[in-house]
Tab-separated table of C-alpha atoms in Angstrom:
chain	number	residue	atom	x	y	z
D	1	UNK	CA	-87.629	47.174	25.937
D	2	UNK	CA	-89.397	48.161	28.233
D	3	UNK	CA	-88.907	50.833	31.021
D	4	UNK	CA	-91.459	50.336	33.914
D	5	UNK	CA	-90.944	53.172	35.382
D	6	UNK	CA	-94.601	52.987	36.884
D	7	UNK	CA	-93.693	49.655	38.910
D	8	UNK	CA	-90.204	47.255	39.103
D	9	UNK	CA	-87.280	48.627	37.254
D	10	UNK	CA	-86.652	46.338	34.884
D	11	UNK	CA	-83.340	45.077	32.924
D	12	UNK	CA	-82.268	46.846	30.423
D	13	UNK	CA	-81.031	45.129	27.077
D	14	UNK	CA	-78.772	47.011	25.258
D	15	UNK	CA	-78.861	46.233	21.260
D	16	UNK	CA	-75.152	45.203	20.463
D	17	UNK	CA	-72.824	47.865	19.381
D	18	UNK	CA	-73.001	49.122	16.464
D	19	UNK	CA	-69.373	49.750	15.199
D	20	UNK	CA	-69.666	51.187	11.608
D	21	UNK	CA	-70.519	54.483	12.032
D	22	UNK	CA	-68.690	58.091	13.474
D	23	UNK	CA	-65.425	59.545	12.277
D	24	UNK	CA	-61.666	59.039	12.228
D	25	UNK	CA	-60.272	58.630	15.683
D	26	UNK	CA	-57.815	61.811	14.629
D	27	UNK	CA	-61.276	63.523	14.154
D	28	UNK	CA	-62.602	62.546	17.686
D	29	UNK	CA	-59.365	63.647	19.354
D	30	UNK	CA	-59.189	67.268	17.860
D	31	UNK	CA	-63.296	67.539	18.563
D	32	UNK	CA	-62.510	66.389	22.009
D	33	UNK	CA	-63.346	68.751	25.131
D	34	UNK	CA	-65.800	69.404	27.748
D	35	UNK	CA	-68.775	70.315	27.341
D	36	UNK	CA	-70.897	71.705	30.544
D	37	UNK	CA	-74.583	72.401	29.333
D	38	UNK	CA	-76.965	69.862	28.234
D	39	UNK	CA	-79.774	69.197	26.146
D	40	UNK	CA	-82.532	66.788	28.729
D	41	UNK	CA	-83.514	65.624	25.468
D	42	UNK	CA	-82.525	60.966	25.915
D	43	UNK	CA	-80.047	59.221	24.378
D	44	UNK	CA	-81.761	56.786	21.733
D	45	UNK	CA	-80.668	53.300	23.063
D	46	UNK	CA	-78.462	51.984	20.357
D	47	UNK	CA	-76.292	55.175	21.424
D	48	UNK	CA	-76.381	54.658	24.892
D	49	UNK	CA	-75.301	51.085	24.065
D	50	UNK	CA	-72.609	52.395	21.882
D	51	UNK	CA	-71.491	54.871	24.796
D	52	UNK	CA	-71.600	52.304	27.331
D	53	UNK	CA	-69.260	49.420	25.005
D	54	UNK	CA	-67.032	52.667	24.209
D	55	UNK	CA	-66.667	53.216	27.998
D	56	UNK	CA	-65.463	49.627	28.980
D	57	UNK	CA	-67.311	47.369	26.555
D	58	UNK	CA	-65.575	44.341	25.804
D	59	UNK	CA	-63.624	44.090	22.694
D	60	UNK	CA	-62.290	40.595	23.036
D	61	UNK	CA	-62.805	37.193	25.119
D	62	UNK	CA	-59.420	36.495	25.798
D	63	UNK	CA	-57.918	39.603	27.199
D	64	UNK	CA	-54.484	39.491	29.526
D	65	UNK	CA	-54.772	37.289	32.966
D	66	UNK	CA	-57.551	34.294	31.304
D	67	UNK	CA	-60.574	37.350	31.368
D	68	UNK	CA	-61.785	39.117	28.713
D	69	UNK	CA	-60.531	42.659	27.574
D	70	UNK	CA	-62.186	45.537	27.695
D	71	UNK	CA	-61.590	48.989	24.994
D	72	UNK	CA	-60.240	50.081	28.506
D	73	UNK	CA	-57.045	48.984	30.309
D	74	UNK	CA	-56.775	48.577	33.973
D	75	UNK	CA	-54.079	47.345	36.473
D	76	UNK	CA	-53.648	43.857	35.768
D	77	UNK	CA	-56.518	43.940	33.858
D	78	UNK	CA	-58.692	43.821	37.331
D	79	UNK	CA	-61.424	45.697	35.788
D	80	UNK	CA	-62.034	47.312	39.530
D	81	UNK	CA	-63.804	50.130	38.310
D	82	UNK	CA	-67.305	49.562	37.610
D	83	UNK	CA	-69.890	51.965	35.878
D	84	UNK	CA	-73.612	52.685	37.124
D	85	UNK	CA	-75.716	54.667	34.993
D	86	UNK	CA	-78.196	56.570	36.186
D	87	UNK	CA	-81.333	57.287	33.989
D	88	UNK	CA	-84.325	59.473	34.512
D	89	UNK	CA	-85.918	56.451	35.802
D	90	UNK	CA	-83.296	55.087	38.138
D	91	UNK	CA	-80.108	54.159	38.646
D	92	UNK	CA	-78.661	50.912	36.735
D	93	UNK	CA	-75.142	48.728	36.875
D	94	UNK	CA	-73.819	48.201	33.597
D	95	UNK	CA	-73.009	44.148	33.377
D	96	UNK	CA	-70.397	44.446	30.722
D	97	UNK	CA	-69.983	40.941	30.096
D	98	UNK	CA	-73.637	40.641	29.062
D	99	UNK	CA	-73.488	44.134	27.407
D	100	UNK	CA	-76.939	45.143	29.415
D	101	UNK	CA	-78.057	47.439	32.858
D	102	UNK	CA	-78.756	45.427	35.392
D	103	UNK	CA	-81.638	47.681	37.855
D	104	UNK	CA	-80.233	48.589	40.984
D	105	UNK	CA	-82.312	51.331	42.519
D	106	UNK	CA	-85.841	52.776	41.172
D	107	UNK	CA	-86.065	56.963	40.936
D	108	UNK	CA	-84.083	59.489	39.421
D	109	UNK	CA	-80.566	59.146	41.645
D	110	UNK	CA	-78.819	61.897	38.776
D	111	UNK	CA	-78.522	64.802	40.959
D	112	UNK	CA	-76.123	62.947	43.479
D	113	UNK	CA	-73.900	62.258	40.869
D	114	UNK	CA	-73.480	66.293	41.211
D	115	UNK	CA	-71.185	66.893	44.581
D	116	UNK	CA	-71.850	70.670	46.425
D	117	UNK	CA	-69.575	72.339	44.280
D	118	UNK	CA	-71.292	71.466	40.921
D	119	UNK	CA	-74.453	72.776	41.682
D	120	UNK	CA	-77.363	71.890	39.349
D	121	UNK	CA	-75.245	71.433	36.262
D	122	UNK	CA	-76.512	69.309	33.699
D	123	UNK	CA	-79.141	68.526	36.195
D	124	UNK	CA	-81.497	67.049	33.702
D	125	UNK	CA	-79.379	65.706	31.284
D	126	UNK	CA	-80.335	62.278	30.138
D	127	UNK	CA	-77.261	59.916	31.506
D	128	UNK	CA	-75.276	59.996	34.363
D	129	UNK	CA	-72.237	57.364	34.260
D	130	UNK	CA	-70.864	56.742	37.818
D	131	UNK	CA	-67.489	55.664	38.330
D	132	UNK	CA	-67.332	52.838	41.182
D	133	UNK	CA	-63.793	50.915	42.474
D	134	UNK	CA	-64.485	47.904	43.392
D	135	UNK	CA	-61.629	47.326	46.094
D	136	UNK	CA	-62.583	43.637	46.544
D	137	UNK	CA	-61.028	43.352	43.193
D	138	UNK	CA	-57.381	45.163	43.381
D	139	UNK	CA	-56.345	42.084	46.684
D	140	UNK	CA	-53.956	41.046	43.977
D	141	UNK	CA	-51.725	44.404	44.473
D	142	UNK	CA	-51.667	44.060	47.893
D	143	UNK	CA	-47.745	43.758	49.293
D	144	UNK	CA	-47.074	44.873	45.794
D	145	UNK	CA	-44.809	47.329	47.899
D	146	UNK	CA	-44.060	50.632	45.324
D	147	UNK	CA	-41.523	52.517	47.398
D	148	UNK	CA	-42.662	54.986	49.333
D	149	UNK	CA	-46.266	53.649	48.798
D	150	UNK	CA	-48.693	52.107	51.145
D	151	UNK	CA	-50.817	49.463	49.588
D	152	UNK	CA	-54.163	52.389	49.962
D	153	UNK	CA	-52.232	54.421	47.853
D	154	UNK	CA	-51.148	51.564	45.372
D	155	UNK	CA	-54.668	50.829	45.234
D	156	UNK	CA	-55.699	54.576	45.068
D	157	UNK	CA	-53.375	55.535	42.295
D	158	UNK	CA	-54.692	51.991	40.022
D	159	UNK	CA	-58.616	53.044	40.656
D	160	UNK	CA	-58.139	56.654	39.862
D	161	UNK	CA	-55.725	55.937	36.769
D	162	UNK	CA	-58.165	53.234	35.354
D	163	UNK	CA	-61.327	55.735	36.230
D	164	UNK	CA	-59.479	58.128	33.463
D	165	UNK	CA	-58.653	55.541	31.134
D	166	UNK	CA	-62.314	54.821	31.011
D	167	UNK	CA	-63.299	58.221	30.744
D	168	UNK	CA	-61.292	59.286	28.209
D	169	UNK	CA	-62.999	56.988	26.157
D	170	UNK	CA	-66.477	58.771	26.387
D	171	UNK	CA	-64.839	61.964	25.589
D	172	UNK	CA	-63.856	60.765	22.553
D	173	UNK	CA	-67.267	58.891	21.631
D	174	UNK	CA	-68.951	61.931	22.949
D	175	UNK	CA	-67.183	64.406	20.718
D	176	UNK	CA	-67.420	61.416	17.366
D	177	UNK	CA	-71.521	61.981	18.230
D	178	UNK	CA	-71.720	65.548	18.493
D	179	UNK	CA	-72.176	64.556	22.128
D	180	UNK	CA	-71.592	66.960	25.099
D	181	UNK	CA	-69.558	65.281	28.130
D	182	UNK	CA	-67.957	66.497	31.583
D	183	UNK	CA	-66.270	64.457	33.864
D	184	UNK	CA	-66.919	66.016	37.691
D	185	UNK	CA	-67.350	65.034	41.250
D	186	UNK	CA	-70.560	63.526	42.461
D	187	UNK	CA	-71.908	63.128	45.662
D	188	UNK	CA	-69.597	60.366	47.004
D	189	UNK	CA	-71.487	59.400	50.502
D	190	UNK	CA	-75.181	59.572	48.759
D	191	UNK	CA	-74.307	57.842	46.077
D	192	UNK	CA	-73.000	55.250	48.264
D	193	UNK	CA	-76.061	55.350	50.481
D	194	UNK	CA	-78.350	55.136	47.030
D	195	UNK	CA	-76.533	52.553	45.358
D	196	UNK	CA	-76.504	50.009	48.114
D	197	UNK	CA	-72.702	49.960	48.118
D	198	UNK	CA	-70.827	47.924	50.761
D	199	UNK	CA	-67.462	49.750	52.383
D	200	UNK	CA	-65.588	48.110	49.522
D	201	UNK	CA	-67.227	49.506	47.312
D	202	UNK	CA	-66.019	53.286	46.174
D	203	UNK	CA	-67.725	56.447	44.341
D	204	UNK	CA	-65.261	58.588	42.841
D	205	UNK	CA	-66.633	60.496	39.551
D	206	UNK	CA	-69.268	60.560	37.755
D	207	UNK	CA	-69.458	61.575	34.140
D	208	UNK	CA	-72.319	63.382	32.514
D	209	UNK	CA	-73.642	63.204	28.976
D	210	UNK	CA	-75.957	63.969	26.281
D	211	UNK	CA	-76.981	65.914	23.573
D	212	UNK	CA	-75.673	69.232	23.958
D	213	UNK	CA	-77.670	72.528	24.898
D	214	UNK	CA	-79.773	74.236	22.559
D	215	UNK	CA	-78.136	71.289	19.425
D	216	UNK	CA	-81.322	70.955	16.880
D	217	UNK	CA	-82.864	67.437	17.445
N	1	UNK	CA	-34.106	67.627	12.611
N	2	UNK	CA	-31.045	66.628	14.778
N	3	UNK	CA	-30.469	64.971	17.425
N	4	UNK	CA	-26.634	65.518	18.255
N	5	UNK	CA	-26.044	62.243	20.774
N	6	UNK	CA	-22.571	63.152	20.893
N	7	UNK	CA	-22.431	66.894	22.428
N	8	UNK	CA	-25.543	68.387	23.646
N	9	UNK	CA	-28.714	67.020	23.412
N	10	UNK	CA	-30.565	69.303	21.427
N	11	UNK	CA	-34.238	70.223	20.929
N	12	UNK	CA	-36.606	68.444	18.543
N	13	UNK	CA	-38.966	69.817	16.453
N	14	UNK	CA	-41.476	67.920	16.397
N	15	UNK	CA	-43.297	67.848	12.463
N	16	UNK	CA	-47.159	69.309	12.668
N	17	UNK	CA	-49.492	66.298	13.889
N	18	UNK	CA	-50.642	64.828	10.708
N	19	UNK	CA	-54.240	63.931	10.882
N	20	UNK	CA	-55.994	62.883	8.017
N	21	UNK	CA	-54.647	59.246	8.341
N	22	UNK	CA	-56.077	56.043	10.352
N	23	UNK	CA	-59.449	54.647	10.799
N	24	UNK	CA	-62.516	54.868	13.125
N	25	UNK	CA	-63.154	55.685	16.372
N	26	UNK	CA	-64.546	52.374	16.894
N	27	UNK	CA	-61.754	50.106	15.090
N	28	UNK	CA	-59.660	52.384	17.726
N	29	UNK	CA	-61.803	50.737	20.282
N	30	UNK	CA	-62.249	47.758	19.492
N	31	UNK	CA	-58.152	46.718	18.577
N	32	UNK	CA	-57.552	48.298	21.972
N	33	UNK	CA	-55.258	46.061	24.000
N	34	UNK	CA	-52.469	45.977	25.887
N	35	UNK	CA	-49.169	44.583	24.353
N	36	UNK	CA	-45.668	44.328	26.536
N	37	UNK	CA	-43.272	42.947	24.030
N	38	UNK	CA	-41.444	45.523	21.986
N	39	UNK	CA	-39.767	45.499	18.962
N	40	UNK	CA	-36.106	48.218	19.739
N	41	UNK	CA	-37.189	49.647	15.714
N	42	UNK	CA	-37.248	53.568	16.505
N	43	UNK	CA	-40.812	55.316	15.414
N	44	UNK	CA	-40.806	57.824	12.947
N	45	UNK	CA	-40.777	61.215	13.652
N	46	UNK	CA	-44.198	61.857	11.940
N	47	UNK	CA	-45.579	58.731	14.167
N	48	UNK	CA	-43.927	60.356	17.831
N	49	UNK	CA	-45.100	63.505	16.836
N	50	UNK	CA	-49.003	62.337	16.377
N	51	UNK	CA	-48.098	60.175	19.250
N	52	UNK	CA	-47.673	63.108	21.422
N	53	UNK	CA	-50.689	65.219	20.509
N	54	UNK	CA	-52.545	62.406	20.562
N	55	UNK	CA	-51.590	61.676	24.021
N	56	UNK	CA	-52.160	65.578	25.375
N	57	UNK	CA	-51.468	68.132	22.913
N	58	UNK	CA	-53.780	71.067	21.871
N	59	UNK	CA	-56.694	70.909	20.044
N	60	UNK	CA	-57.781	74.248	20.158
N	61	UNK	CA	-56.796	77.326	21.206
N	62	UNK	CA	-59.370	78.458	23.502
N	63	UNK	CA	-60.236	75.720	26.321
N	64	UNK	CA	-61.803	76.087	29.659
N	65	UNK	CA	-60.735	78.638	31.897
N	66	UNK	CA	-58.638	81.274	29.257
N	67	UNK	CA	-55.923	77.300	28.700
N	68	UNK	CA	-56.123	75.943	25.112
N	69	UNK	CA	-57.888	73.000	25.338
N	70	UNK	CA	-55.946	69.598	25.160
N	71	UNK	CA	-57.030	66.076	23.924
N	72	UNK	CA	-57.394	64.714	26.882
N	73	UNK	CA	-59.518	66.470	29.628
N	74	UNK	CA	-58.082	67.549	33.028
N	75	UNK	CA	-58.975	68.976	36.533
N	76	UNK	CA	-60.627	72.435	35.219
N	77	UNK	CA	-58.494	72.559	32.287
N	78	UNK	CA	-55.344	72.631	34.986
N	79	UNK	CA	-53.208	70.584	32.976
N	80	UNK	CA	-51.345	69.261	35.935
N	81	UNK	CA	-50.297	66.430	34.645
N	82	UNK	CA	-47.080	66.519	31.798
N	83	UNK	CA	-45.241	64.118	29.722
N	84	UNK	CA	-41.331	63.380	29.570
N	85	UNK	CA	-40.326	61.268	26.757
N	86	UNK	CA	-37.411	59.430	27.286
N	87	UNK	CA	-35.697	57.517	23.878
N	88	UNK	CA	-32.303	55.942	23.558
N	89	UNK	CA	-30.360	59.247	23.652
N	90	UNK	CA	-31.730	61.257	26.197
N	91	UNK	CA	-35.217	62.383	28.332
N	92	UNK	CA	-37.335	65.519	27.019
N	93	UNK	CA	-40.242	67.420	28.269
N	94	UNK	CA	-43.377	67.406	26.083
N	95	UNK	CA	-44.129	71.248	24.556
N	96	UNK	CA	-47.729	70.912	23.963
N	97	UNK	CA	-47.990	74.585	23.407
N	98	UNK	CA	-44.715	74.655	20.835
N	99	UNK	CA	-45.275	71.039	20.006
N	100	UNK	CA	-41.956	70.194	20.313
N	101	UNK	CA	-39.110	68.279	23.109
N	102	UNK	CA	-37.092	70.339	24.908
N	103	UNK	CA	-33.876	68.539	25.715
N	104	UNK	CA	-34.134	67.114	29.617
N	105	UNK	CA	-31.074	64.986	30.482
N	106	UNK	CA	-28.734	63.311	28.308
N	107	UNK	CA	-28.490	59.471	27.974
N	108	UNK	CA	-30.471	56.323	28.023
N	109	UNK	CA	-32.983	57.149	31.107
N	110	UNK	CA	-35.444	54.608	30.281
N	111	UNK	CA	-34.912	51.700	31.954
N	112	UNK	CA	-35.785	54.619	34.872
N	113	UNK	CA	-39.449	54.042	33.523
N	114	UNK	CA	-39.951	50.665	34.585
N	115	UNK	CA	-40.390	49.676	38.735
N	116	UNK	CA	-38.593	47.138	39.819
N	117	UNK	CA	-41.477	44.588	39.632
N	118	UNK	CA	-41.503	45.304	35.857
N	119	UNK	CA	-38.361	43.487	35.327
N	120	UNK	CA	-36.757	44.459	31.736
N	121	UNK	CA	-39.817	44.689	30.359
N	122	UNK	CA	-39.621	46.160	26.858
N	123	UNK	CA	-36.436	47.993	27.778
N	124	UNK	CA	-35.707	48.340	24.210
N	125	UNK	CA	-38.553	49.548	22.988
N	126	UNK	CA	-38.083	53.160	21.682
N	127	UNK	CA	-40.695	55.571	23.593
N	128	UNK	CA	-41.093	55.246	26.831
N	129	UNK	CA	-43.571	58.434	28.137
N	130	UNK	CA	-42.913	59.275	31.331
N	131	UNK	CA	-46.630	60.825	33.225
N	132	UNK	CA	-45.162	63.997	35.833
N	133	UNK	CA	-48.146	65.491	37.959
N	134	UNK	CA	-46.719	69.491	38.948
N	135	UNK	CA	-48.597	69.887	41.900
N	136	UNK	CA	-48.086	73.647	41.601
N	137	UNK	CA	-50.717	73.622	38.971
N	138	UNK	CA	-53.471	71.956	41.655
N	139	UNK	CA	-53.115	74.949	43.871
N	140	UNK	CA	-56.437	76.141	43.085
N	141	UNK	CA	-57.586	73.189	44.239
N	142	UNK	CA	-57.070	73.889	48.001
N	143	UNK	CA	-60.143	73.774	49.960
N	144	UNK	CA	-62.312	72.593	47.317
N	145	UNK	CA	-63.549	70.416	50.316
N	146	UNK	CA	-64.478	67.443	49.259
N	147	UNK	CA	-66.375	65.579	51.713
N	148	UNK	CA	-64.591	62.847	53.809
N	149	UNK	CA	-61.643	64.083	51.765
N	150	UNK	CA	-58.319	66.234	52.396
N	151	UNK	CA	-56.791	68.536	50.072
N	152	UNK	CA	-53.953	66.068	49.131
N	153	UNK	CA	-56.422	63.346	48.125
N	154	UNK	CA	-58.535	65.865	46.333
N	155	UNK	CA	-54.990	66.533	44.434
N	156	UNK	CA	-54.247	63.054	44.168
N	157	UNK	CA	-57.646	61.503	42.568
N	158	UNK	CA	-57.424	64.208	40.205
N	159	UNK	CA	-54.251	63.632	38.929
N	160	UNK	CA	-54.696	60.160	38.413
N	161	UNK	CA	-57.274	60.349	36.413
N	162	UNK	CA	-56.102	63.304	34.413
N	163	UNK	CA	-52.601	60.731	33.808
N	164	UNK	CA	-55.498	57.791	32.769
N	165	UNK	CA	-57.641	60.259	30.373
N	166	UNK	CA	-53.953	60.816	28.383
N	167	UNK	CA	-52.952	57.350	28.894
N	168	UNK	CA	-56.363	56.281	26.791
N	169	UNK	CA	-55.862	58.193	24.263
N	170	UNK	CA	-51.973	56.926	24.182
N	171	UNK	CA	-53.633	53.051	23.628
N	172	UNK	CA	-56.507	54.325	20.998
N	173	UNK	CA	-53.722	56.034	19.416
N	174	UNK	CA	-51.515	53.011	19.310
N	175	UNK	CA	-54.288	50.704	18.834
N	176	UNK	CA	-55.612	52.783	15.051
N	177	UNK	CA	-51.590	52.698	13.986
N	178	UNK	CA	-50.775	48.875	15.078
N	179	UNK	CA	-48.129	49.909	17.510
N	180	UNK	CA	-47.811	48.127	21.566
N	181	UNK	CA	-49.056	50.257	24.383
N	182	UNK	CA	-48.335	49.082	27.952
N	183	UNK	CA	-49.316	51.554	30.556
N	184	UNK	CA	-47.101	50.137	34.192
N	185	UNK	CA	-45.170	51.564	36.992
N	186	UNK	CA	-41.995	53.672	37.522
N	187	UNK	CA	-39.290	54.213	39.597
N	188	UNK	CA	-40.055	57.275	40.914
N	189	UNK	CA	-37.245	58.025	43.176
N	190	UNK	CA	-34.876	57.203	40.006
N	191	UNK	CA	-36.663	59.344	37.931
N	192	UNK	CA	-37.139	62.248	40.205
N	193	UNK	CA	-33.631	61.949	40.122
N	194	UNK	CA	-32.811	62.296	36.701
N	195	UNK	CA	-35.446	63.950	34.561
N	196	UNK	CA	-34.047	66.875	38.236
N	197	UNK	CA	-37.524	67.297	39.320
N	198	UNK	CA	-38.413	69.235	42.047
N	199	UNK	CA	-40.762	68.246	45.491
N	200	UNK	CA	-43.224	69.295	43.573
N	201	UNK	CA	-43.201	67.483	40.690
N	202	UNK	CA	-43.769	63.939	41.132
N	203	UNK	CA	-43.451	61.015	38.521
N	204	UNK	CA	-46.635	58.469	38.566
N	205	UNK	CA	-46.226	56.052	35.777
N	206	UNK	CA	-45.004	55.273	32.552
N	207	UNK	CA	-46.886	53.952	28.860
N	208	UNK	CA	-43.864	52.434	26.706
N	209	UNK	CA	-45.083	52.683	23.007
N	210	UNK	CA	-43.085	50.512	19.984
N	211	UNK	CA	-44.193	48.591	17.527
N	212	UNK	CA	-44.841	44.881	18.565
N	213	UNK	CA	-41.972	42.429	18.737
N	214	UNK	CA	-41.829	40.445	15.699
N	215	UNK	CA	-43.479	42.880	13.124
N	216	UNK	CA	-42.942	43.022	9.616
N	217	UNK	CA	-40.459	46.056	9.339
């Protein structure tokens, strides 16, 4: 793998997820917690690969509605919440089908994954996941007409829940690997602009992952 | 344990969660899927206990903000999403601190955990979890003033994400135990009334759990 930070930002071809390590689900649930203080140590490629696969990777070819299935459920398998990854050298889109990171923007956008209230929390953590809703993938829900809810409220309810479904997987994966993880607000306006998103794509929240501060390398 | 369906609905004292069984987190992630066809076979008490603990049980005494920690994260550990459990004999509130089910309404409310669009899907499944947001627990978020979002939108974003954080744990627990699980809409108005909720408590979604249809007992 090359990450040519001095010139063009290159795709990151992730190694296949390694699934034969790690403890039990029960142990991960027992260890699940939010940790907000991070080391700046980078995650090894294999851990980044495993993390993204655990988050919302493809776990079977034949999922509902004719689409590959994911580790995280989504409304009618619409997979409308996508994950961007801000690393020190740049921001990438996680292409789950190819299990690779496609370059989106060169440079360090990690700070925009924090909202004003968060201050500089976890500013040096190596990985910031950014959850973005792609409203276009929820068009089939128009007219679902849940009593008392407008279409846009139905869509919001779906994409926020679906964000949580991914974020919980991240929390459990982090717990299983003794990594720190923290789900938090982000600077939505800045991320929309920096990631070049359309008005149908909405940054929602972010989740920071790294080694806990003070952990032995 | 007694469940006196012929007279008053009694609390269900759940056995302590059993955490030494089950496979790896990676296996659960690999097996994670939505299954919408259920057997009507009841879940053993121990499995119900483990399921609820995995969902949002207490996993440590000292969580953030001076409150016990849960297997599922929530906004500033506000734990504003609570779980009701509709079983054949009645509906209960899951008291995570005591790890027991407090009676709420006698009789079979499971069908109200489905919205009109779901028809009778999973109508005979033994367990329907009902996610309810308790808005009163989010009052500290008023004035968080995320740019471009009203207070009520901030609150919605939190309680929907927090619902997903619980539901993912349920999906993974189900996968680890070869149980079927399905997250879906519910009849919000009927549940508000049947569960005797206040106007600060909002039923959001439901999740059905049971043995898959046709599975050998």
